[in-house]
């Protein structure tokens, strides 16, 4: 089976980030057809249109990684009912120059999460609102708004919550099929 590479963008810079742990768990659970490149946004310069004439090297390598991928998976927490600034910055960087979005045509998955009860659903909805003009198809179902993730991992970052493992497995299997479908 062909291996498709997915850029799994983590919306948190925190060392013990649940989003990072979820992205790593999804990478482990992914079927053989899918390779998740878990990408943390450390060091991605702030978007500034003035720099577009001579873009910083970190923008260029981020854009190239997106362009070479077979799809993008956003794994994000919710900050103040929206997405964290670092993630918005990455989307802005990837979406430019105008008309040359590096996300163009890429099939997209969205996984939001929160230690709270609502699973970051507003962050996911924000993504669904801002992405359509710059990406390819966004997977509609299954949806993944993961709540109460605070007790899902042990102190080594291993997933210990069986119910979450089941949901993640279902999600990544469906996403693999979605990626196959849109990379024919
Ligand atoms: C939060 N948090 C949060 N949680 C939520 O469910 N809805 C929200 O709107 C917010 N808002 C918010 C704003 C800011 C600035 C911070 C720092 C946090 C809590 C958040 O879900 C929690 O800190 C997560 O652990 C952050 O994700 P990572 O870093 O674990 O991936």
Tab-separated table of C-alpha atoms and ligand atoms in Angstrom:
chain	number	residue	atom	x	y	z
A	1	UNK	CA	0.000	0.000	0.000
A	2	UNK	CA	1.295	3.464	-0.854
A	3	UNK	CA	2.467	5.550	2.056
A	4	UNK	CA	0.940	8.974	2.281
A	5	UNK	CA	2.683	11.624	4.329
A	6	UNK	CA	0.518	13.855	6.472
A	7	UNK	CA	1.696	17.034	8.139
A	8	UNK	CA	0.124	16.845	11.603
A	9	UNK	CA	0.253	20.422	12.856
A	10	UNK	CA	0.108	20.778	16.640
A	11	UNK	CA	-1.598	23.960	17.831
A	12	UNK	CA	0.325	24.212	21.112
A	13	UNK	CA	3.960	24.912	21.974
A	14	UNK	CA	3.619	23.514	25.501
A	15	UNK	CA	6.087	20.733	26.366
A	16	UNK	CA	3.417	18.595	28.065
A	17	UNK	CA	0.737	19.566	25.538
A	18	UNK	CA	-2.254	17.228	25.316
A	19	UNK	CA	-2.512	18.177	21.642
A	20	UNK	CA	1.049	16.961	21.071
A	21	UNK	CA	0.356	13.733	22.959
A	22	UNK	CA	-2.796	13.179	20.897
A	23	UNK	CA	-0.897	13.828	17.659
A	24	UNK	CA	1.767	11.321	18.735
A	25	UNK	CA	-0.918	8.777	19.656
A	26	UNK	CA	-2.567	9.239	16.251
A	27	UNK	CA	0.832	8.725	14.591
A	28	UNK	CA	1.230	5.422	16.458
A	29	UNK	CA	-2.306	4.266	15.663
A	30	UNK	CA	-2.176	5.217	11.972
A	31	UNK	CA	-2.417	2.354	9.476
A	32	UNK	CA	0.609	1.504	7.318
A	33	UNK	CA	-0.700	3.669	4.466
A	34	UNK	CA	-0.288	6.820	6.538
A	35	UNK	CA	2.834	8.466	7.966
A	36	UNK	CA	2.184	11.385	10.316
A	37	UNK	CA	4.898	14.031	10.428
A	38	UNK	CA	4.086	15.589	13.811
A	39	UNK	CA	4.989	19.251	13.418
A	40	UNK	CA	5.436	21.642	16.317
A	41	UNK	CA	5.431	25.310	15.422
A	42	UNK	CA	8.512	26.336	17.408
A	43	UNK	CA	10.571	28.829	15.459
A	44	UNK	CA	8.031	29.697	12.773
A	45	UNK	CA	8.452	33.456	12.301
A	46	UNK	CA	5.476	35.769	12.614
A	47	UNK	CA	3.807	36.432	9.310
A	48	UNK	CA	4.652	39.864	7.912
A	49	UNK	CA	3.711	40.648	4.348
A	50	UNK	CA	6.757	42.921	4.025
A	51	UNK	CA	8.988	39.836	4.214
A	52	UNK	CA	7.323	38.118	1.257
A	53	UNK	CA	9.937	39.506	-1.212
A	54	UNK	CA	12.633	37.546	0.640
A	55	UNK	CA	10.821	35.079	2.920
A	56	UNK	CA	12.565	33.712	6.033
A	57	UNK	CA	13.998	30.208	5.627
A	58	UNK	CA	11.574	28.808	8.231
A	59	UNK	CA	8.573	29.944	6.155
A	60	UNK	CA	10.042	28.349	3.026
A	61	UNK	CA	10.711	24.998	4.679
A	62	UNK	CA	7.250	24.964	6.299
A	63	UNK	CA	5.626	25.746	2.940
A	64	UNK	CA	7.705	23.088	1.172
A	65	UNK	CA	6.749	20.484	3.757
A	66	UNK	CA	3.068	21.269	3.177
A	67	UNK	CA	3.432	21.211	-0.610
A	68	UNK	CA	5.138	17.803	-0.578
A	69	UNK	CA	2.520	16.289	1.757
A	70	UNK	CA	-0.549	14.262	0.874
A	71	UNK	CA	-2.701	16.026	3.436
A	72	UNK	CA	-2.764	18.037	6.638
A	73	UNK	CA	-4.136	17.149	10.061
A	74	UNK	CA	-4.697	19.928	12.605
A	75	UNK	CA	-4.538	18.799	16.236
A	76	UNK	CA	-5.371	21.792	18.357
A	77	UNK	CA	-6.503	23.060	21.713
A	78	UNK	CA	-8.993	25.886	22.064
A	79	UNK	CA	-7.843	29.266	23.335
A	80	UNK	CA	-10.597	31.683	24.287
A	81	UNK	CA	-13.152	29.950	22.069
A	82	UNK	CA	-10.847	30.065	19.048
A	83	UNK	CA	-7.550	28.624	17.820
A	84	UNK	CA	-4.215	29.547	19.436
A	85	UNK	CA	-2.282	32.398	17.816
A	86	UNK	CA	0.632	30.127	16.854
A	87	UNK	CA	-1.708	28.015	14.755
A	88	UNK	CA	-3.323	31.027	13.083
A	89	UNK	CA	0.172	32.317	12.288
A	90	UNK	CA	1.108	28.980	10.677
A	91	UNK	CA	-2.052	29.037	8.574
A	92	UNK	CA	-1.305	32.608	7.479
A	93	UNK	CA	2.289	31.667	6.559
A	94	UNK	CA	1.151	28.559	4.651
A	95	UNK	CA	-1.632	30.383	2.826
A	96	UNK	CA	0.615	32.942	1.125
A	97	UNK	CA	1.715	34.299	-1.363
A	98	UNK	CA	-1.797	35.118	-2.573
A	99	UNK	CA	-3.151	32.425	-4.877
A	100	UNK	CA	-0.287	30.081	-3.997
A	101	UNK	CA	-1.470	28.570	-0.735
A	102	UNK	CA	0.719	25.611	0.199
A	103	UNK	CA	-2.453	23.994	1.559
A	104	UNK	CA	-4.128	24.190	-1.854
A	105	UNK	CA	-5.910	20.955	-2.756
A	106	UNK	CA	-4.699	19.200	0.389
A	107	UNK	CA	-7.241	16.982	2.149
A	108	UNK	CA	-7.678	18.186	5.713
A	109	UNK	CA	-8.502	16.641	9.083
A	110	UNK	CA	-9.339	18.528	12.268
A	111	UNK	CA	-8.997	17.154	15.806
A	112	UNK	CA	-9.700	19.558	18.648
A	113	UNK	CA	-9.308	18.731	22.317
A	114	UNK	CA	-9.661	20.123	25.800
A	115	UNK	CA	-9.292	18.976	29.393
A	116	UNK	CA	-12.676	20.669	29.782
A	117	UNK	CA	-16.123	19.390	28.832
A	118	UNK	CA	-16.540	20.897	25.341
A	119	UNK	CA	-13.593	19.300	23.541
A	120	UNK	CA	-12.447	22.519	21.877
A	121	UNK	CA	-15.400	22.438	19.512
A	122	UNK	CA	-15.277	26.217	18.964
A	123	UNK	CA	-11.648	26.005	17.832
A	124	UNK	CA	-12.578	23.272	15.356
A	125	UNK	CA	-15.522	25.326	14.086
A	126	UNK	CA	-13.240	28.348	13.681
A	127	UNK	CA	-10.927	26.227	11.531
A	128	UNK	CA	-13.854	25.057	9.429
A	129	UNK	CA	-14.755	28.690	8.895
A	130	UNK	CA	-11.338	29.996	7.898
A	131	UNK	CA	-9.862	27.104	5.895
A	132	UNK	CA	-12.173	26.540	2.901
A	133	UNK	CA	-10.639	29.253	0.692
A	134	UNK	CA	-7.095	27.941	0.997
A	135	UNK	CA	-7.281	24.129	1.364
A	136	UNK	CA	-8.727	21.074	-0.379
A	137	UNK	CA	-11.582	18.936	0.977
A	138	UNK	CA	-12.147	18.939	4.750
A	139	UNK	CA	-13.197	15.595	6.218
A	140	UNK	CA	-16.730	15.989	7.579
A	141	UNK	CA	-17.174	12.754	9.476
A	142	UNK	CA	-16.301	11.440	11.911
A	143	UNK	CA	-15.893	14.664	13.866
A	144	UNK	CA	-13.360	14.710	16.701
A	145	UNK	CA	-13.874	17.134	19.582
A	146	UNK	CA	-12.053	15.324	22.362
A	147	UNK	CA	-13.126	16.353	25.840
A	148	UNK	CA	-11.752	15.527	29.299
A	149	UNK	CA	-8.292	14.675	27.928
A	150	UNK	CA	-6.615	15.625	31.215
A	151	UNK	CA	-6.486	12.047	32.542
A	152	UNK	CA	-5.820	10.329	29.213
A	153	UNK	CA	-2.016	10.026	29.413
A	154	UNK	CA	0.476	8.695	31.923
A	155	UNK	CA	3.581	10.622	32.986
A	156	UNK	CA	5.512	9.188	30.027
A	157	UNK	CA	2.940	10.570	27.601
A	158	UNK	CA	1.453	7.155	26.834
A	159	UNK	CA	-2.252	6.978	26.136
A	160	UNK	CA	-3.961	5.125	28.996
A	161	UNK	CA	-7.629	6.011	28.447
A	162	UNK	CA	-9.202	3.167	26.513
A	163	UNK	CA	-12.258	5.133	25.407
A	164	UNK	CA	-10.040	7.803	23.835
A	165	UNK	CA	-7.852	5.201	22.150
A	166	UNK	CA	-10.965	3.750	20.498
A	167	UNK	CA	-12.090	7.157	19.249
A	168	UNK	CA	-8.602	7.986	17.936
A	169	UNK	CA	-8.368	4.644	16.141
A	170	UNK	CA	-11.723	5.183	14.456
A	171	UNK	CA	-10.722	8.700	13.476
A	172	UNK	CA	-7.322	7.840	11.993
A	173	UNK	CA	-8.712	4.842	10.077
A	174	UNK	CA	-11.403	7.056	8.551
A	175	UNK	CA	-8.844	9.764	7.810
A	176	UNK	CA	-6.567	7.231	6.066
A	177	UNK	CA	-9.470	6.234	3.803
A	178	UNK	CA	-10.236	9.927	3.148
A	179	UNK	CA	-6.574	10.533	2.215
A	180	UNK	CA	-6.569	7.526	-0.153
A	181	UNK	CA	-9.708	8.828	-1.821
A	182	UNK	CA	-8.256	12.284	-2.413
A	183	UNK	CA	-4.798	11.173	-3.550
A	184	UNK	CA	-5.836	9.051	-6.533
B	1	LIG	C1	-7.280	27.915	27.551
B	1	LIG	N1	-8.054	26.766	27.747
B	1	LIG	C2	-9.307	26.670	27.165
B	1	LIG	N2	-10.003	25.482	27.130
B	1	LIG	C3	-11.206	25.387	26.497
B	1	LIG	O1	-11.808	24.312	26.459
B	1	LIG	N3	-11.761	26.482	25.910
B	1	LIG	C4	-11.143	27.689	25.888
B	1	LIG	O2	-11.679	28.633	25.316
B	1	LIG	C5	-9.883	27.814	26.549
B	1	LIG	N4	-9.193	28.997	26.547
B	1	LIG	C6	-7.878	29.046	26.940
B	1	LIG	C7	-7.114	30.200	26.722
B	1	LIG	C8	-5.775	30.211	27.042
B	1	LIG	C9	-4.944	31.431	26.739
B	1	LIG	C10	-5.170	29.070	27.647
B	1	LIG	C11	-3.696	29.070	28.003
B	1	LIG	C12	-5.919	27.956	27.891
B	1	LIG	C13	-7.504	25.616	28.471
B	1	LIG	C14	-6.783	24.687	27.513
B	1	LIG	O3	-7.721	23.787	26.967
B	1	LIG	C15	-5.685	23.903	28.260
B	1	LIG	O4	-4.733	24.792	28.801
B	1	LIG	C16	-5.000	22.886	27.355
B	1	LIG	O5	-4.192	22.052	28.127
B	1	LIG	C17	-4.167	23.581	26.269
B	1	LIG	O6	-3.802	22.653	25.256
B	1	LIG	P1	-2.423	21.854	25.270
B	1	LIG	O7	-1.307	22.852	25.477
B	1	LIG	O8	-2.492	20.866	26.417
B	1	LIG	O9	-2.379	21.168	23.945
